[in-house]
Coordinates of N, CA and C in Angstrom, one line a residue:
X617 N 97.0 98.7 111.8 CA 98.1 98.5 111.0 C 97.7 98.2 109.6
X618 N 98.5 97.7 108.5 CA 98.1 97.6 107.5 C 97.6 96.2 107.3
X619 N 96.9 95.6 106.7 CA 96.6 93.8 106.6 C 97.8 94.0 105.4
X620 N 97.6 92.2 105.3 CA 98.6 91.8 104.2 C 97.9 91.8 103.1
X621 N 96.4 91.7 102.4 CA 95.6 92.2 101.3 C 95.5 93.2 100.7
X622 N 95.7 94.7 102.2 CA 95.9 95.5 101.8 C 97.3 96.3 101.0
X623 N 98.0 95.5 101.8 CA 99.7 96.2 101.0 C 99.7 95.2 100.3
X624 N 99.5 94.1 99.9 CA 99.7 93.1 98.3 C 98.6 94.5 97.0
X625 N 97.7 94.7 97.4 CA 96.7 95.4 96.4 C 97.9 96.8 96.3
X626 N 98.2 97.2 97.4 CA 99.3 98.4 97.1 C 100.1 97.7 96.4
X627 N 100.9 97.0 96.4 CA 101.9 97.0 95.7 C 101.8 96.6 94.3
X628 N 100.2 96.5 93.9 CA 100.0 96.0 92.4 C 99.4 97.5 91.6
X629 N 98.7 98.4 92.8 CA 98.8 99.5 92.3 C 99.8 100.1 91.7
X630 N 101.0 100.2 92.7 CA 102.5 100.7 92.5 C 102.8 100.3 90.6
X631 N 102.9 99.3 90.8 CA 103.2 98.8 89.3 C 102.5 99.1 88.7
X632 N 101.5 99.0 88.7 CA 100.4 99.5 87.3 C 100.6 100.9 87.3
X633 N 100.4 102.2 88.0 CA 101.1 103.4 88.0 C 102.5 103.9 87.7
X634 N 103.3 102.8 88.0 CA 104.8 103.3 87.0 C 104.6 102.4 86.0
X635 N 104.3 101.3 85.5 CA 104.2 101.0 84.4 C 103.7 101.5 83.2
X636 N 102.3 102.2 83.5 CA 101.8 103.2 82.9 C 102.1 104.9 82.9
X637 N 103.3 105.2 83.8 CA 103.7 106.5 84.3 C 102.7 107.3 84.6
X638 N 102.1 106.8 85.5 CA 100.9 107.7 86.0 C 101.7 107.7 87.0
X639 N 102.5 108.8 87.3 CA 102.9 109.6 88.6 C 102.3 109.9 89.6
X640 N 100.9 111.0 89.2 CA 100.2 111.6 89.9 C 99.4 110.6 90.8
X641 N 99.2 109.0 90.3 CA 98.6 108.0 90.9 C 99.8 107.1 91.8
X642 N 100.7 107.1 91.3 CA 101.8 106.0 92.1 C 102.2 107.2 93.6
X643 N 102.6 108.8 93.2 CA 102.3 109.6 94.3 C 101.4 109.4 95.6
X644 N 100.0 109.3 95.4 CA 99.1 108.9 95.9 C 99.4 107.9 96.7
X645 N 99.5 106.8 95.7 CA 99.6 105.6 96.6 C 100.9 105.5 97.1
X646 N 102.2 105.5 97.6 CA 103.0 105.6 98.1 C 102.7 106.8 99.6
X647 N 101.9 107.9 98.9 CA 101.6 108.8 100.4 C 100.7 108.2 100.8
X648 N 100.0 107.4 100.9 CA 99.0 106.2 101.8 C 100.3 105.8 102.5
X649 N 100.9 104.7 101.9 CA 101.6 103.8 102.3 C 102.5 104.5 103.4
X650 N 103.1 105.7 102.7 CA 103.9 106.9 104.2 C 103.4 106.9 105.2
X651 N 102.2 107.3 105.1 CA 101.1 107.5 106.8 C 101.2 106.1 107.5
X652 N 101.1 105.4 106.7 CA 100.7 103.6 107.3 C 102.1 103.1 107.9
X653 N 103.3 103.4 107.1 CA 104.5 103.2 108.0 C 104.7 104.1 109.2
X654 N 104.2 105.3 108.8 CA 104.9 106.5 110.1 C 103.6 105.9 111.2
X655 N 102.3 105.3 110.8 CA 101.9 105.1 112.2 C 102.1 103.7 113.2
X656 N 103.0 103.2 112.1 CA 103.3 102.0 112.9 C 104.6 101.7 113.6
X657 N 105.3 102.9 112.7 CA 106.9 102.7 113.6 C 107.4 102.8 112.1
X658 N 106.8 102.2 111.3 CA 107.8 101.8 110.1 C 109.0 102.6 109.6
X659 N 110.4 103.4 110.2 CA 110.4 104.6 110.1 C 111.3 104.4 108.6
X660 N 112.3 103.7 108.2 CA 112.7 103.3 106.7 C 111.9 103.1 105.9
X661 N 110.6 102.6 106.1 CA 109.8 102.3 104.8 C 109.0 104.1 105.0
X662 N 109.1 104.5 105.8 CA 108.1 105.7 105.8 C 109.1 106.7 104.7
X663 N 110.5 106.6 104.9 CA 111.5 107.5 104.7 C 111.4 107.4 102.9
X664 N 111.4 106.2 102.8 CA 111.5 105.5 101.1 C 110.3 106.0 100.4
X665 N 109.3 106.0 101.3 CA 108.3 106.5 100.3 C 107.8 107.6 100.4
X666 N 108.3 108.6 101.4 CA 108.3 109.9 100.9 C 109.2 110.5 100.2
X667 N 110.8 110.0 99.8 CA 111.3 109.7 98.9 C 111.2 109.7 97.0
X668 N 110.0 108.5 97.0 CA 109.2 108.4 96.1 C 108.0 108.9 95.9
X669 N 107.4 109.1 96.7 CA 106.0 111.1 96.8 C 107.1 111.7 95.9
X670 N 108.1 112.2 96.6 CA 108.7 113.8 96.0 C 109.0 113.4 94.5
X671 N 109.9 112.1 94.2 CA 109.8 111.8 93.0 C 109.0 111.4 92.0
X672 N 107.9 111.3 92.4 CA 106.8 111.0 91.7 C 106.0 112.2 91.4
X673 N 106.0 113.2 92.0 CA 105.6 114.8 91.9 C 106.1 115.1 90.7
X674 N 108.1 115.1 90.7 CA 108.6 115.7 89.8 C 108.5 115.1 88.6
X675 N 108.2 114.0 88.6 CA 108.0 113.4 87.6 C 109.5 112.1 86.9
X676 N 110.3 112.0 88.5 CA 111.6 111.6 87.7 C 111.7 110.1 87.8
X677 N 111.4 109.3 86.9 CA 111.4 108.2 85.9 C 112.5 107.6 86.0
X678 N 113.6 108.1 86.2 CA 115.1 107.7 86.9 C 115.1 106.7 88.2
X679 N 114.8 108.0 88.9 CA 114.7 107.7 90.2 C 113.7 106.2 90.6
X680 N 112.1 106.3 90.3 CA 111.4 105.5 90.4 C 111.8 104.3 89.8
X681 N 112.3 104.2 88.8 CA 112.6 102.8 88.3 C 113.6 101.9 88.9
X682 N 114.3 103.2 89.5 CA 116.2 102.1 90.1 C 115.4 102.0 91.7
X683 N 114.4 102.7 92.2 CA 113.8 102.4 94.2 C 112.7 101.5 94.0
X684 N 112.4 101.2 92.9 CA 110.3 101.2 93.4 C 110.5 99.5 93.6
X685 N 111.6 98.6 93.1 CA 112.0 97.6 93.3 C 112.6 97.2 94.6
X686 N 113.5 97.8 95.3 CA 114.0 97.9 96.0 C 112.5 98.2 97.3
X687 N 111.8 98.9 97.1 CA 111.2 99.8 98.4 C 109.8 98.8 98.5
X688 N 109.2 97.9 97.0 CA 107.9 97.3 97.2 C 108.7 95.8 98.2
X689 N 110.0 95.1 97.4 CA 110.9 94.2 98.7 C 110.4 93.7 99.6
X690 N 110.9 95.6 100.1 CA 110.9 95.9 101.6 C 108.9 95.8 102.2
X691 N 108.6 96.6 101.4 CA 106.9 96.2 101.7 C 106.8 94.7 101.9
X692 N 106.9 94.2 100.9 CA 106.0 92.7 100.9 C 106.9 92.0 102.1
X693 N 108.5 92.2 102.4 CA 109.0 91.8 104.0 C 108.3 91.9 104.9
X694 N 107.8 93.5 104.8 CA 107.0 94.0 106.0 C 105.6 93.0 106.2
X695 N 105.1 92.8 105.4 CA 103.7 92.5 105.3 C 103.7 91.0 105.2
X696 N 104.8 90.1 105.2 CA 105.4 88.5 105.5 C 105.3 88.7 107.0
X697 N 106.3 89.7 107.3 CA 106.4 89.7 109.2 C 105.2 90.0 110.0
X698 N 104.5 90.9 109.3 CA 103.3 90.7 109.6 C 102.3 90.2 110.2
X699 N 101.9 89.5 108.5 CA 101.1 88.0 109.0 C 101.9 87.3 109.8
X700 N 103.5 86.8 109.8 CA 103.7 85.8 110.3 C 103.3 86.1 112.0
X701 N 103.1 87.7 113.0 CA 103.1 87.7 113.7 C 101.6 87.9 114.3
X702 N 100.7 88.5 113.3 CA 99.6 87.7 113.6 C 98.8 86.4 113.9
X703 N 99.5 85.7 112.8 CA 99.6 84.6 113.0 C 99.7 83.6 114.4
X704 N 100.8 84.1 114.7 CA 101.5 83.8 116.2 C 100.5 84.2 117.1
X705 N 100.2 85.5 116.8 CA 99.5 85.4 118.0 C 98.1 85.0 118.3
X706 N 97.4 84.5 117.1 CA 95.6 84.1 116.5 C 96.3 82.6 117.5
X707 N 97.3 82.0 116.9 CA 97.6 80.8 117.4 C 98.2 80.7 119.2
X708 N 98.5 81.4 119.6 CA 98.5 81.6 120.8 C 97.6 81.9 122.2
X709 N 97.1 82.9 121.6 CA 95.8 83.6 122.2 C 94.5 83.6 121.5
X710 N 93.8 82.0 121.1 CA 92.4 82.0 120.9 C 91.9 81.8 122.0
X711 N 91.2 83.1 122.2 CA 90.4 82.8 123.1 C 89.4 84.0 123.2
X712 N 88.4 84.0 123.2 CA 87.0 85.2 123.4 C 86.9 85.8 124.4
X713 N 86.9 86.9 124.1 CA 86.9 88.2 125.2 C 85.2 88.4 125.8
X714 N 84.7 87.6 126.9 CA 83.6 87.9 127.3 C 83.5 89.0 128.0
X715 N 84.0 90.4 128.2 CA 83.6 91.5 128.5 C 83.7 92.6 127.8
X716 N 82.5 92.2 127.0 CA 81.9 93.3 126.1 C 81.5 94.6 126.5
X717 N 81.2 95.1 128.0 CA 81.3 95.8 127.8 C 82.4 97.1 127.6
X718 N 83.3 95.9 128.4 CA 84.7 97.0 128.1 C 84.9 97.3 126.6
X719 N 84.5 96.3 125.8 CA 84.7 96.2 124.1 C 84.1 97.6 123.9
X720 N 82.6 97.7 124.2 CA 81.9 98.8 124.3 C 82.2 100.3 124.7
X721 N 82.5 100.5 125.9 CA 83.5 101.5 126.4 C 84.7 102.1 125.4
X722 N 85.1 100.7 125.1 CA 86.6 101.5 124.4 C 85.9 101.7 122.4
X723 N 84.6 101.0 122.0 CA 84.6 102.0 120.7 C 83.8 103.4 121.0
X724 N 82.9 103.4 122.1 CA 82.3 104.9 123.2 C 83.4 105.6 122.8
X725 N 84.4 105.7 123.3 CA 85.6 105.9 123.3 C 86.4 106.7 122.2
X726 N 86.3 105.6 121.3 CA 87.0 106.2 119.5 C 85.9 106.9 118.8
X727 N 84.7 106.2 119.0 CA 83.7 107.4 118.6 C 84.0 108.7 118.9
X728 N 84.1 108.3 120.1 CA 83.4 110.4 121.0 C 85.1 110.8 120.2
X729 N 86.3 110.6 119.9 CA 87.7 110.9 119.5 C 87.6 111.1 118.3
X730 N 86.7 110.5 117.8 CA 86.4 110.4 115.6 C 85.4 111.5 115.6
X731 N 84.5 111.9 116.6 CA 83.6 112.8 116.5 C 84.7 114.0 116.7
X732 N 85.5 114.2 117.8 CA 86.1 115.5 118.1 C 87.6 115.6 117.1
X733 N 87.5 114.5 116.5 CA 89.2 115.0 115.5 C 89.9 114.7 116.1
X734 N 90.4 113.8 117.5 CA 91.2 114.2 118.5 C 92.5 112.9 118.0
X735 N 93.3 112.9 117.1 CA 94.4 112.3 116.8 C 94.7 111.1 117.9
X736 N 95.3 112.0 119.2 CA 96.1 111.0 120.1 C 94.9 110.1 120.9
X737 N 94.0 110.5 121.0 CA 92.6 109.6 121.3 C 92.5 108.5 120.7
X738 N 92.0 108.9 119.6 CA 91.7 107.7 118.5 C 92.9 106.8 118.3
X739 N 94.0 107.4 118.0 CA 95.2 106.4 118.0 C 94.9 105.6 119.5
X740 N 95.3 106.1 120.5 CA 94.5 105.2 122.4 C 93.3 103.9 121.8
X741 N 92.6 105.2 121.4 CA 91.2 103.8 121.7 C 92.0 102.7 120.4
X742 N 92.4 103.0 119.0 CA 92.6 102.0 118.4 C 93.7 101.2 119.1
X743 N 94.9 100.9 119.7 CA 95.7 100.6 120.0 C 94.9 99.5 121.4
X744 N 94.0 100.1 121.9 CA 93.1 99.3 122.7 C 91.9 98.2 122.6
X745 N 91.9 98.8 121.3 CA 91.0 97.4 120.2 C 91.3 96.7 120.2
X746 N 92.8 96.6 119.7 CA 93.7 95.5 119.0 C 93.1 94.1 119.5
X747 N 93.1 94.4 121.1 CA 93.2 92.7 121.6 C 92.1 91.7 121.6
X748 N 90.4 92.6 120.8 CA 89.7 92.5 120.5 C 89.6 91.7 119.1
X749 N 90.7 91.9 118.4 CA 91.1 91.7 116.7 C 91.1 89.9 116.8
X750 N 91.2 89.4 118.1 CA 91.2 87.5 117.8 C 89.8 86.6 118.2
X751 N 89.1 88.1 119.1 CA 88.2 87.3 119.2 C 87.1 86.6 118.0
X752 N 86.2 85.6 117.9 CA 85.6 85.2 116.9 C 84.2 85.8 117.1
X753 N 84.0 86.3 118.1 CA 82.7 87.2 117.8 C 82.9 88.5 117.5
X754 N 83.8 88.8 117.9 CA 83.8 90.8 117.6 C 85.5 90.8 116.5
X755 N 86.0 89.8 116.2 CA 87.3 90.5 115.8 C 87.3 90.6 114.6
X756 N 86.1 90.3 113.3 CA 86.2 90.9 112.3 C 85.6 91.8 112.0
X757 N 85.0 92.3 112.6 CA 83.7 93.4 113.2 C 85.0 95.0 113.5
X758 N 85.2 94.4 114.6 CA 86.6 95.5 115.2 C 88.1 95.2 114.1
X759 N 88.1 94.7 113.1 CA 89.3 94.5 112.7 C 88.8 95.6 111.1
X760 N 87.4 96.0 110.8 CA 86.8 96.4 109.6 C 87.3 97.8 110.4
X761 N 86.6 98.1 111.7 CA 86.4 99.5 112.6 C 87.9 100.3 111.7
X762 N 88.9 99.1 113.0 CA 90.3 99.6 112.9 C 91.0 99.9 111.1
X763 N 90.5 99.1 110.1 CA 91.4 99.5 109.3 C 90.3 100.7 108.3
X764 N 89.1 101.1 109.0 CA 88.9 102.3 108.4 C 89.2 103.2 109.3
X765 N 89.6 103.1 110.4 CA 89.9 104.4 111.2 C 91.5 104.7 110.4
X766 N 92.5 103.6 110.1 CA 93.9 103.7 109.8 C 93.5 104.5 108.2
X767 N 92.5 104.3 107.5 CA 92.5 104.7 106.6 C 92.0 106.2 106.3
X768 N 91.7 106.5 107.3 CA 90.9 107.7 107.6 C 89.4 107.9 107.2
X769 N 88.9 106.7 106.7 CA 87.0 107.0 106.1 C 86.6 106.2 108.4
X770 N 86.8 107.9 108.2 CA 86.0 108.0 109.6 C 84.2 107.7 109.6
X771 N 83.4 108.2 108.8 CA 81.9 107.4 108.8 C 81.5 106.0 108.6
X772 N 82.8 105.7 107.6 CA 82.5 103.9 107.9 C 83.1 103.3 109.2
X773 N 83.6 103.9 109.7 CA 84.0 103.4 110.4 C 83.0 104.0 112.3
X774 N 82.7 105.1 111.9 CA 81.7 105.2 113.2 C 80.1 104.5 112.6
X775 N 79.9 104.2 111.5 CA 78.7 102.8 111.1 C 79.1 101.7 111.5
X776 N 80.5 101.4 111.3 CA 80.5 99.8 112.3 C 80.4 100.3 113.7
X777 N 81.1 101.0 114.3 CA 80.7 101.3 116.1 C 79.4 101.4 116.0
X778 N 78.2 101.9 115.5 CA 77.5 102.2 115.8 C 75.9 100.6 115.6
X779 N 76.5 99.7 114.8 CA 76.5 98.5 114.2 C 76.7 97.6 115.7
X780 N 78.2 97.3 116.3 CA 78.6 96.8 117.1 C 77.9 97.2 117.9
X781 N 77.8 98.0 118.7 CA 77.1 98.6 120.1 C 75.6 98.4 120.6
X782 N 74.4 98.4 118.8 CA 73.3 97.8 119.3 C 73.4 96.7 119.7
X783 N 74.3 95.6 119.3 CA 74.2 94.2 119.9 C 74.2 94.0 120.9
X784 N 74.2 93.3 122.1 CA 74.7 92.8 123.8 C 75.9 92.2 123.0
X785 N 76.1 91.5 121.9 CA 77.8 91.1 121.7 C 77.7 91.5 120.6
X786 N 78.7 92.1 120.1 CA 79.3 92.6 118.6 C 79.5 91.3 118.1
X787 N 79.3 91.4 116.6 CA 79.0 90.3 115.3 C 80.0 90.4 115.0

């Protein structure tokens, strides 16, 4: 999913790109943000910011000025609910996952998916990480994996698998 550092740094890009009317850069970063809502469900925030792609192409200065308020809001909501639900659950479920090798198996897993391009795989194996994301030996280790796989820099992200796996326990 997205962290809350990551969409705060979005949403300061946002501004500095229409403040400066760099289109071709606030485009950009809103089609990040598209992908990152359409993979999480987000389906209104996905809508808004393809919305603002198209108008940021044509260049209409109108349009962006009366939504980009309205649609960053709705971001920084998203990214409050967020944390607050991570949160909940760091606080709920501390507890360390001592079966590493299953941890193992399932980045085996995203690897061999990141190596073949295979979309619905890698979405699997990441969705199967997740519950790895609290533990205190592997979950900032797996929590780096996950948000370069969401990002698509697939080599940094098969360097941490490949990082994690020499260990008997992931760092």
């Amino acid at each position: 999913a997205i962290s809350h550092k990551d969409g705060t740094e979005k949403i300061e890009e946002i501004k500095k790109a229409l403040k400066s009317e760099n289109y071709p850069l606030y485009a950009i970063h809103v089609h990040a943000l598209k992908g990152m809502f359409a993979n999480i469900g987000a389906n209104k925030l996905a809508e808004a910011a393809s919305l603002l792609e198209t108008a940021a192409k044509q260049k209409d200065s109108a349009f962006l000025i009366s939504q980009t308020d309205n649609f960053l809001a709705d971001l920084q909501t998203l990214l409050s609910n967020i944390s607050k639900a991570v949160q909940a659950g760091k606080e709920k479920n501390q507890k360390d996952f001592a079966d590493f090798e299953a941890l193992k198996d399932e980045l085996q897993k995203l690897k061999e998916a990141i190596d073949a391009f295979n979309p619905a795989v890698i979405d699997e194996a990441a969705n199967n990480l997740q519950q790895w994301t609290q533990s205190s030996e592997a979950g900032a280790n797996i929590e780096r994996i996950l948000r370069n796989v969401l990002l698509g820099e697939y080599e940094e992200a098969r360097a941490e698998i490949a990082k994690a796996t020499l260990h008997p326990k992931p760092l």
